Coordinates of C-alpha atoms in Angstrom, one line a residue:
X1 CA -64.8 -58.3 -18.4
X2 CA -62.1 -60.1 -19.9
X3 CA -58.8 -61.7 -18.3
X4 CA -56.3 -58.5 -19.7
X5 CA -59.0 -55.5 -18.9
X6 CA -59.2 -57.3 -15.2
X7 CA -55.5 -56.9 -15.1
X8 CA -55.6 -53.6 -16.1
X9 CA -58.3 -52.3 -13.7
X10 CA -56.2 -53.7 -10.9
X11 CA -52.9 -52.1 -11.7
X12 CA -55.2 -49.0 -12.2
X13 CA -56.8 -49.0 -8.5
X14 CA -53.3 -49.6 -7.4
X15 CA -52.1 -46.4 -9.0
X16 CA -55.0 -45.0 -7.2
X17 CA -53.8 -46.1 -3.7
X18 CA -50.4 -44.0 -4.7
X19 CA -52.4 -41.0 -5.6
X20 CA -51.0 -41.0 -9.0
X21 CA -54.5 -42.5 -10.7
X22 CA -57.5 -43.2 -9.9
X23 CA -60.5 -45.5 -10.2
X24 CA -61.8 -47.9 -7.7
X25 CA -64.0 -50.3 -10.2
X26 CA -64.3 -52.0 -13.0
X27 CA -67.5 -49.8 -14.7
X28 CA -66.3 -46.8 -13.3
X29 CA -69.4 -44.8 -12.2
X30 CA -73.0 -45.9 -10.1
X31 CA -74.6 -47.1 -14.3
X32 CA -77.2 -44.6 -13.5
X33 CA -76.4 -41.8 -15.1
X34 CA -79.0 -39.9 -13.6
X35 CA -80.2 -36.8 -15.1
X36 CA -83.2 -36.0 -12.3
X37 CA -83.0 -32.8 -11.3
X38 CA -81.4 -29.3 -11.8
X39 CA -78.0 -30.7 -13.5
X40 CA -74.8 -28.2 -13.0
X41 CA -71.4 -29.9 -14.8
X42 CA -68.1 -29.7 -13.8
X43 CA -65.6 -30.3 -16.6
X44 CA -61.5 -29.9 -15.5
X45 CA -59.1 -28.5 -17.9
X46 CA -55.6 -27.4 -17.7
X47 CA -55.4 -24.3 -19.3
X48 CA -56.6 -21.0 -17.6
X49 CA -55.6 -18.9 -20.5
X50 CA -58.5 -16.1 -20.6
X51 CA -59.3 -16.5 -24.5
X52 CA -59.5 -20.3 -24.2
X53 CA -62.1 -19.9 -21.0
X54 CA -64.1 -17.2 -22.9
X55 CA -64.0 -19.6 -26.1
X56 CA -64.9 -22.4 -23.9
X57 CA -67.3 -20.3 -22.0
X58 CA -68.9 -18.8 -25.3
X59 CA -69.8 -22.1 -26.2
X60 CA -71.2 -23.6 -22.8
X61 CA -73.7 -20.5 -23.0
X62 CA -74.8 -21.1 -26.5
X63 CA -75.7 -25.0 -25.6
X64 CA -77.5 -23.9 -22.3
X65 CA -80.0 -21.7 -24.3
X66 CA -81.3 -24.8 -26.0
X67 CA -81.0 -27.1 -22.9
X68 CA -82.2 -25.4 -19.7
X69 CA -82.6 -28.3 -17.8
X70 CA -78.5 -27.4 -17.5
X71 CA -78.2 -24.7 -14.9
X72 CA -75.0 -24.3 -15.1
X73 CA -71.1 -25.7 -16.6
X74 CA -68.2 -24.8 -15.0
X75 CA -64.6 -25.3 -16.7
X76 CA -62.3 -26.0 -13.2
X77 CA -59.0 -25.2 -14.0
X78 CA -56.3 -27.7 -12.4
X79 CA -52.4 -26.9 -12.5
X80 CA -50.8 -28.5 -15.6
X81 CA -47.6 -29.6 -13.7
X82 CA -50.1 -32.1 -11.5
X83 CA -53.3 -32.0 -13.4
X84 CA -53.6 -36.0 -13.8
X85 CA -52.8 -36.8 -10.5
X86 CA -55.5 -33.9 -9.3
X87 CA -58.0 -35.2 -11.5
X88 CA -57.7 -39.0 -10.6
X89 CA -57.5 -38.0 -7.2
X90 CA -61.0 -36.2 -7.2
X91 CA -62.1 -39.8 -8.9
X92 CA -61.3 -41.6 -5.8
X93 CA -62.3 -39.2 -3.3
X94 CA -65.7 -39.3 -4.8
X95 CA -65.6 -35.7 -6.7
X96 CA -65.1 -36.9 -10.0
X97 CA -66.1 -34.3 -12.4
X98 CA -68.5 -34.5 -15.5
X99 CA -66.3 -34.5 -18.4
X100 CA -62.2 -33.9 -18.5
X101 CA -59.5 -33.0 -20.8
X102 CA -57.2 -36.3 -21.2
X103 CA -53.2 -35.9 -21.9
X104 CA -52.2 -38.3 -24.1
X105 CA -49.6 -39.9 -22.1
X106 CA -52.7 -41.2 -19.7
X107 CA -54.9 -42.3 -22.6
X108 CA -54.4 -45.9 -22.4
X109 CA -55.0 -45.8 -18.7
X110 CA -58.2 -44.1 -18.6
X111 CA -59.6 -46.1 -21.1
X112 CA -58.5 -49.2 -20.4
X113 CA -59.8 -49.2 -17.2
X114 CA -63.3 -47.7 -17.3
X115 CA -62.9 -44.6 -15.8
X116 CA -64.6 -42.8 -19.4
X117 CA -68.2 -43.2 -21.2
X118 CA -67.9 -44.3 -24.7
X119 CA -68.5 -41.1 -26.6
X120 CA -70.2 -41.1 -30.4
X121 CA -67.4 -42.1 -33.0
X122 CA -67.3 -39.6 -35.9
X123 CA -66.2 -40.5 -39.3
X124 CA -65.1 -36.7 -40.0
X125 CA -61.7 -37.5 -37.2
X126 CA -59.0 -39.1 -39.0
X127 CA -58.4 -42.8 -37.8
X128 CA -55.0 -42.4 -36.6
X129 CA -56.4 -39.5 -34.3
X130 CA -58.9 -41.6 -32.8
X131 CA -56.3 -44.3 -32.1
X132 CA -55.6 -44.3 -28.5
X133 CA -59.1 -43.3 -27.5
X134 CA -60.4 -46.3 -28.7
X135 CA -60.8 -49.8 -27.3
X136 CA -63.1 -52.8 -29.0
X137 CA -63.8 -50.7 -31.2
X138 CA -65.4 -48.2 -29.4
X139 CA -64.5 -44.4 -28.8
X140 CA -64.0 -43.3 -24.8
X141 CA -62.7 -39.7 -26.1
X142 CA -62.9 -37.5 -28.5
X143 CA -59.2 -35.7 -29.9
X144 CA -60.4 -32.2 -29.1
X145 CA -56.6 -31.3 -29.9
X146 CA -54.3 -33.1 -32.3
X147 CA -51.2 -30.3 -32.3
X148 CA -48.0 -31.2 -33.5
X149 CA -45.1 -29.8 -31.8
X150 CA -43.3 -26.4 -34.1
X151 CA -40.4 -24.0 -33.5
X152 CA -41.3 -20.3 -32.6
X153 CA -38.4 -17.9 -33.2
X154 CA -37.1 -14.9 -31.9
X155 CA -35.9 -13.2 -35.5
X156 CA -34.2 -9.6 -33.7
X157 CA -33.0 -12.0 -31.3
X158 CA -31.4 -13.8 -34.0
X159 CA -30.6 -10.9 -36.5
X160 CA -29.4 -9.3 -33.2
X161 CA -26.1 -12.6 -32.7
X162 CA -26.1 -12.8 -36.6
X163 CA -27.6 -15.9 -37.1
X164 CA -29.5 -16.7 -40.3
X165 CA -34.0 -17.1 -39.8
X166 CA -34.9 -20.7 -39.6
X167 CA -37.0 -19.5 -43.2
X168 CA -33.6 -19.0 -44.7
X169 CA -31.7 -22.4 -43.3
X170 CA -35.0 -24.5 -44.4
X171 CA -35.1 -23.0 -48.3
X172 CA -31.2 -24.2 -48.5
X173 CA -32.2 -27.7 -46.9
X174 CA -30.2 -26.9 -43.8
X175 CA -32.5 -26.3 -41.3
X176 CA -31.8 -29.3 -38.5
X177 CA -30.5 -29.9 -34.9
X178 CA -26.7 -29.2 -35.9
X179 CA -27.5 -25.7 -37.2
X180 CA -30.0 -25.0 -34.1
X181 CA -27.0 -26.0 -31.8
X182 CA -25.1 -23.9 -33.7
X183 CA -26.9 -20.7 -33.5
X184 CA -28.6 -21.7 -29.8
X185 CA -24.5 -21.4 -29.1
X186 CA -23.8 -18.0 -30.8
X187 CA -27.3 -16.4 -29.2
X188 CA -25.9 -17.2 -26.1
X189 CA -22.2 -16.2 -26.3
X190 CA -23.5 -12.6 -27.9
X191 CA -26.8 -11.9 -26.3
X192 CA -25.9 -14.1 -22.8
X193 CA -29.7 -15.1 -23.6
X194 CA -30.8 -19.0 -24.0
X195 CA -30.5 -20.5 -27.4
X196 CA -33.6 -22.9 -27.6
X197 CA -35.7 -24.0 -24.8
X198 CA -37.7 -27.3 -25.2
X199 CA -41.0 -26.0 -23.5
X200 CA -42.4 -27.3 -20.6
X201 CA -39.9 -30.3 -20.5
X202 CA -37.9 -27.9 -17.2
X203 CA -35.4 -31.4 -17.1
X204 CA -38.9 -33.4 -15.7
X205 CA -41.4 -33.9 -18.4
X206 CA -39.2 -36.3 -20.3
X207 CA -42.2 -37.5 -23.1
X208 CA -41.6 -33.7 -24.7
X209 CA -37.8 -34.7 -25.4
X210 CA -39.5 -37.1 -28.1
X211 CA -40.1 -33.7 -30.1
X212 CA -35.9 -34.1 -30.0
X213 CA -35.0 -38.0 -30.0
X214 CA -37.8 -38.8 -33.0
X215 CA -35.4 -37.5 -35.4
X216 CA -33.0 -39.8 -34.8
X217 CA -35.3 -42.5 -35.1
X218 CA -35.3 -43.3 -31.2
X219 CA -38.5 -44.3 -29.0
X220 CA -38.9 -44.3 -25.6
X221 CA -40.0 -48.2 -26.4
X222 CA -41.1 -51.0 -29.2
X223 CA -44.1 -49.9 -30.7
X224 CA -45.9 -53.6 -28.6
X225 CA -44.6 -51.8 -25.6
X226 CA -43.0 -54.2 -24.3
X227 CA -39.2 -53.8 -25.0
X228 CA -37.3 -50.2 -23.7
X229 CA -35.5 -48.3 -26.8
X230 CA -33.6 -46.0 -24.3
X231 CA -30.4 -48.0 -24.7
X232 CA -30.7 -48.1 -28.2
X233 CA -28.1 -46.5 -30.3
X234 CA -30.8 -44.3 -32.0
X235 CA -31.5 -43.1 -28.2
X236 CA -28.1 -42.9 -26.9
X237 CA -26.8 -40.6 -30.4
X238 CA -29.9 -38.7 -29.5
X239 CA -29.2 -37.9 -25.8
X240 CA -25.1 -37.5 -26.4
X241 CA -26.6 -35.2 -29.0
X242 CA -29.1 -33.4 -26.2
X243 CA -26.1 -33.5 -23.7
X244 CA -23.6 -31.6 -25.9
X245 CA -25.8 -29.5 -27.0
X246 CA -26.4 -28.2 -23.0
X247 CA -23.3 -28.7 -21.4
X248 CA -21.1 -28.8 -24.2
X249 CA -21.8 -25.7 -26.1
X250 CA -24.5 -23.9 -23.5
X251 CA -26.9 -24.0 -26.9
X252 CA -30.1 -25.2 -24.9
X253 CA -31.7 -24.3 -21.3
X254 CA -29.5 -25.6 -18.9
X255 CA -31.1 -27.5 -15.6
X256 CA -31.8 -25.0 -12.4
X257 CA -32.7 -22.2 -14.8
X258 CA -35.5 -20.7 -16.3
X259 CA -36.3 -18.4 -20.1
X260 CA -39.1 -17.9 -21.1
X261 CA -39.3 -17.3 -25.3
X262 CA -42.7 -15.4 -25.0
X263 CA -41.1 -12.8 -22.7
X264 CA -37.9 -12.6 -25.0
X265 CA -35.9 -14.6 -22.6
X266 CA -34.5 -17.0 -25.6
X267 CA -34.0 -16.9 -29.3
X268 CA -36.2 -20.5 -30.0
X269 CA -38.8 -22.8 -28.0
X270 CA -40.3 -25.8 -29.6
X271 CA -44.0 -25.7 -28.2
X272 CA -47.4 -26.1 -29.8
X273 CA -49.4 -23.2 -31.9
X274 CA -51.6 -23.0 -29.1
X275 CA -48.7 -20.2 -27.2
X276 CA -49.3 -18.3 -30.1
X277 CA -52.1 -16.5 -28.1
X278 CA -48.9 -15.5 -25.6
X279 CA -46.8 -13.4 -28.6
X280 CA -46.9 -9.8 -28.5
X281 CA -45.5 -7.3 -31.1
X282 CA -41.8 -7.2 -28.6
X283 CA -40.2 -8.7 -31.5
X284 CA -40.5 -10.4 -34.7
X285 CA -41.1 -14.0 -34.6
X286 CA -41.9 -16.8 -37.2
X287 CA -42.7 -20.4 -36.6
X288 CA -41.1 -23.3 -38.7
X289 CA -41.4 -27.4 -38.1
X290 CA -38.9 -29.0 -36.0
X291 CA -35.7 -29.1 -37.2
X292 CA -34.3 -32.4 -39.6
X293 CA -32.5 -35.6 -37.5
X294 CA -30.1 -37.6 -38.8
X295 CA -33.2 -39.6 -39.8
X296 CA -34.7 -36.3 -41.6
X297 CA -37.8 -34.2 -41.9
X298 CA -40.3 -36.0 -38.6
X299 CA -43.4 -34.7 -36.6
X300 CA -44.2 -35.1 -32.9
X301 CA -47.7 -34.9 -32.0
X302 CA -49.6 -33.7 -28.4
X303 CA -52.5 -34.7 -28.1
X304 CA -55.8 -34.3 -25.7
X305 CA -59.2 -35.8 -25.5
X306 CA -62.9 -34.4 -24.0
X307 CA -64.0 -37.5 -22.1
X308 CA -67.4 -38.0 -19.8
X309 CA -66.6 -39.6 -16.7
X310 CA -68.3 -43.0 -16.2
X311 CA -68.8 -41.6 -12.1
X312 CA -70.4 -38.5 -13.5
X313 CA -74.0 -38.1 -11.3
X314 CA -75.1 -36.8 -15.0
X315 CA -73.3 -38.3 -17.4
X316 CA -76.3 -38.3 -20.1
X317 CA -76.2 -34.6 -19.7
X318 CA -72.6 -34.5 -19.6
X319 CA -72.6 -36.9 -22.8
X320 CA -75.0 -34.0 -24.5
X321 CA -72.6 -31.4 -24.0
X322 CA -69.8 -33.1 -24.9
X323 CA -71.3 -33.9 -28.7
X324 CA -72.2 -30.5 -28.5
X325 CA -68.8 -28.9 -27.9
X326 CA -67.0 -31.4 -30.1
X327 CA -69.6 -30.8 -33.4
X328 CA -68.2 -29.7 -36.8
X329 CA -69.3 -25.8 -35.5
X330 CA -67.4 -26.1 -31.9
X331 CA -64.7 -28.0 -34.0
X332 CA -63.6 -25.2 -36.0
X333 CA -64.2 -22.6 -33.2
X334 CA -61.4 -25.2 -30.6
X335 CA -59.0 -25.3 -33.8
X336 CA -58.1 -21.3 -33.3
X337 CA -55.7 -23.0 -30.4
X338 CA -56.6 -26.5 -30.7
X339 CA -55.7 -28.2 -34.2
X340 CA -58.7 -30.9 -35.1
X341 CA -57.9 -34.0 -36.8
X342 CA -61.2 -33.4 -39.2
X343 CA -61.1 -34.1 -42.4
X344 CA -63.0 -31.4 -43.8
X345 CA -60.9 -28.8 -41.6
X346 CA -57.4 -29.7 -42.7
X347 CA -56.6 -27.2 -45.0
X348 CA -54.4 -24.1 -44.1
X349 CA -57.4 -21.8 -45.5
X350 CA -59.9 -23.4 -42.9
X351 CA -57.2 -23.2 -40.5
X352 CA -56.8 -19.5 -40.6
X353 CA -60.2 -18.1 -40.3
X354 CA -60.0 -18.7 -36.9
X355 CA -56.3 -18.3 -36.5
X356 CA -55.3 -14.9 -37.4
X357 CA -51.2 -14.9 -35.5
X358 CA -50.3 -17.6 -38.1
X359 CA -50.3 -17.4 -41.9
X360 CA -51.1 -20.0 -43.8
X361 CA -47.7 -21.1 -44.6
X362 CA -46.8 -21.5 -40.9
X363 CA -50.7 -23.5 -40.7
X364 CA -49.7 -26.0 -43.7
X365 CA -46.0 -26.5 -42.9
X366 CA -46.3 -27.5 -39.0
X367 CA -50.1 -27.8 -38.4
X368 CA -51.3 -29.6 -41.4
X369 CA -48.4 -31.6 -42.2
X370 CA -47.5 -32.1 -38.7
X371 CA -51.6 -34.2 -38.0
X372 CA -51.0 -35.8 -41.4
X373 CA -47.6 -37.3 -40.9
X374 CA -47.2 -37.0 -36.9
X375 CA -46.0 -39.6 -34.4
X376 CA -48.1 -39.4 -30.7
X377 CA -45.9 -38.9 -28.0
X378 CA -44.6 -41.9 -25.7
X379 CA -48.2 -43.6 -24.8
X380 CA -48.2 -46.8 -22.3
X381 CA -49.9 -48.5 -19.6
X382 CA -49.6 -47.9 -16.5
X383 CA -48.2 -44.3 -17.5
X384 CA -47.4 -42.8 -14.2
X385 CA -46.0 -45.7 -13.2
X386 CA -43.4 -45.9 -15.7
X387 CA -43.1 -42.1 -15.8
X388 CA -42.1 -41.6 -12.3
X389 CA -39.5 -44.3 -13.0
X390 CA -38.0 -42.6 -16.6
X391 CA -38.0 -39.0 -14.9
X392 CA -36.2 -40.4 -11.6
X393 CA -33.4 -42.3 -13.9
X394 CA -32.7 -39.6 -15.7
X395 CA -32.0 -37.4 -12.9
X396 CA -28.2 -38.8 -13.5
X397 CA -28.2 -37.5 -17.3
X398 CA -28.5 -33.3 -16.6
X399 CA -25.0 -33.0 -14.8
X400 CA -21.7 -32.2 -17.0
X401 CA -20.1 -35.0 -17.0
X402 CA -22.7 -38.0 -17.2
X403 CA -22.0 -41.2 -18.7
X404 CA -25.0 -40.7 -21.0
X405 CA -25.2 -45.2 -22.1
X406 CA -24.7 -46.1 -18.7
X407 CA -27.7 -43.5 -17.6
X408 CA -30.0 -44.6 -20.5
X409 CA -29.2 -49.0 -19.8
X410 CA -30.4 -48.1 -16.5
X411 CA -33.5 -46.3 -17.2
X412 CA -34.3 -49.8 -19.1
X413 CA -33.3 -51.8 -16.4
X414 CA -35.7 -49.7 -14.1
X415 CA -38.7 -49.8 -16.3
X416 CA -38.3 -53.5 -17.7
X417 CA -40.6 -55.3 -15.3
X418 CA -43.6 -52.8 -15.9
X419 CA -43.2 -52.5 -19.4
X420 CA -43.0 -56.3 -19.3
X421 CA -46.4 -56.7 -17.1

């Protein structure tokens, strides 16, 4: 094991000791991978959503009718707002399941350090998909959902405060953050509803603000990692932007509050076509790419990986399942809520056999571009690490009258000496 994978196993177990990660050596598991005996898997996702269980579950039946020697595979579902840190703590107590979904933003962590089994590559993935689960060459996940980051929107909502459909603004080029400010403002001064909600950011997952900064050219940091952008000026026109837009105008969810788009509690959300399965026919809705930066048209992507734990007691079996559930087949079966970065499913036609909500229009204009031209959200070592620290700093930016350079130079100086390690 070489001098910089040593380096990173050890800041790994130290997470571990803080409960945010976990791994306690270097290889990860016992190296047995011992089938013997009746083999029952345990694979942790985040998403209890009933029609991605009985997809999930659909397929875990159809591979046990040709492998009996697996009794049994469960899919354990762990909250989203704590999942890594539930996962990795089940690594170091010694419950470590069989295979796991992997955020993105803890990619470089989990396979840097050993914690996965290298998986089969497959030359149907697009490169840039398999980028951050690979390491010497070698792939330690597979991208069981590459899904760039759209708009749904609320068009009575809309129609209701006179504002123009997203459809319209885009055809006359003027469909960007201005114009959503704009109408997020009008929504709420006529309806008293919210404007546009960034989902699942609540003023604490700070990576899904990149789905905002990105089109002003900003990043979280250098593209080495080892120098912070948040006191850039892209970053700090980005988050005076995101400020004014809030405080300023009352366009965008303010902090302490709560609206959920899919129970037509706000006009807009910027989420992944996966919460299509939430719409119902309460209103009319579309979905359109983010909206243009001062930098133009851009595309944030979330991603996720199906790893097999290196601790797995049956990682062969595990490995077998995993192959299974990733195959071309299983592929286009995930991509009715999980977008796959395969080649030969790309194509909005493909796309919409298996996703009935969306046209092919919306597919090709925020799924398909979106994988082609996407950026990955904010990926680093020692994630949690430097997460904690990001989230805690920016505590100061979400009050009315915050001194957003001064908030942003001291997220840097907070994070300089890990991004620097």
């Amino acid at each position: 094991m070489n001098t910089q994978r040593q380096q990173r196993t050890r800041k790994f177990a130290a997470l571990a000791a803080t409960g945010l990660l976990a791994l306690t050596a270097c290889g990860g598991g016992d190296g047995s991978g011992s089938d013997d005996g009746p083999v029952n898997l345990r694979m942790t996702v985040w998403s209890g959503a009933p029609e991605h269980l009985k997809l999930l579950n659909g397929i875990a039946d159809a591979y046990r009718k040709t492998h009996p020697e697996v009794k049994s595979i469960k899919f354990d579902v762990l909250p989203v707002e704590n999942y890594t840190e539930t996962l990795t703590t089940q690594m170091a107590g010694g419950k470590a399941p069989d295979l796991a979904w992997i955020f993105e933003n803890s990619a470089a962590d989990f396979v840097s350090s050993g914690a996965l089994k290298e998986v089969k590559d497959d030359p149907d993935v697009l490169p840039a998909a398999k980028k951050i689960w690979q390491q010497d060459g070698k792939l330690y996940a597979y991208p069981f959902s590459t899904s760039p980051f759209g708009v749904f929107v609320n068009l009575d909502m809309l129609k209701k405060a006179g504002q123009p459909a997203p459809a319209e603004l885009i055809k006359q080029g003027k469909w960007n953050w201005d114009e959503v400010d704009t109408i997020g403002a009008a929504v709420h001064a006529k309806t008293g509803k919210t404007g546009m909600v960034i989902r699942d950011f609540d003023y604490k997952a700070w990576d899904n603000l990149a789905t905002y900064w990105d089109g002003w050219g900003a990043q979280a940091w250098s593209a080495d990692g080892k120098t912070c952008g948040f006191d850039k000026p892209q970053m700090v026109a980005a988050m005076t932007s995101l400020h004014k837009a809030i405080f300023d105008d009352e366009a965008m969810l303010a902090p302490g509050t709560t609206a959920d788009f899919f129970a037509g509690e706000s006009a807009m959300t910027v989420t992944q076509m996966s919460r299509a399965s939430l719409l119902t026919d309460k209103f009319k809705w579309d979905f359109v790419p983010l909206p243009e930066g001062p930098e133009g048209k851009y595309a944030v992507i979330g991603q996720a990986g199906i790893a097999v734990l290196a601790k797995s007691k049956h990682a062969d079996a595990a490995a077998g399942f995993q192959a299974y559930l990733t195959n071309k087949e299983n592929s286009a079966k995930l991509g009715a809520y999980f977008p796959q970065a395969r080649s030969s499913q790309l194509n909005a036609a493909t796309l919409a056999k298996s996703n009935a909500k969306l046209s092919e229009k919306q597919l090709d204009d925020v799924v398909v571009d979106g994988i082609k031209n996407g950026k990955v959200k904010p990926v680093h070592i020692g994630q949690a690490e430097i997460y904690a620290s990001v989230r805690s700093g920016l505590d100061a930016l979400w009050k009315p009258n915050a001194d957003v350079q001064k908030v942003l130079t001291g997220v840097c100086n907070s994070i300089k000496p890990q991004l620097e390690q």
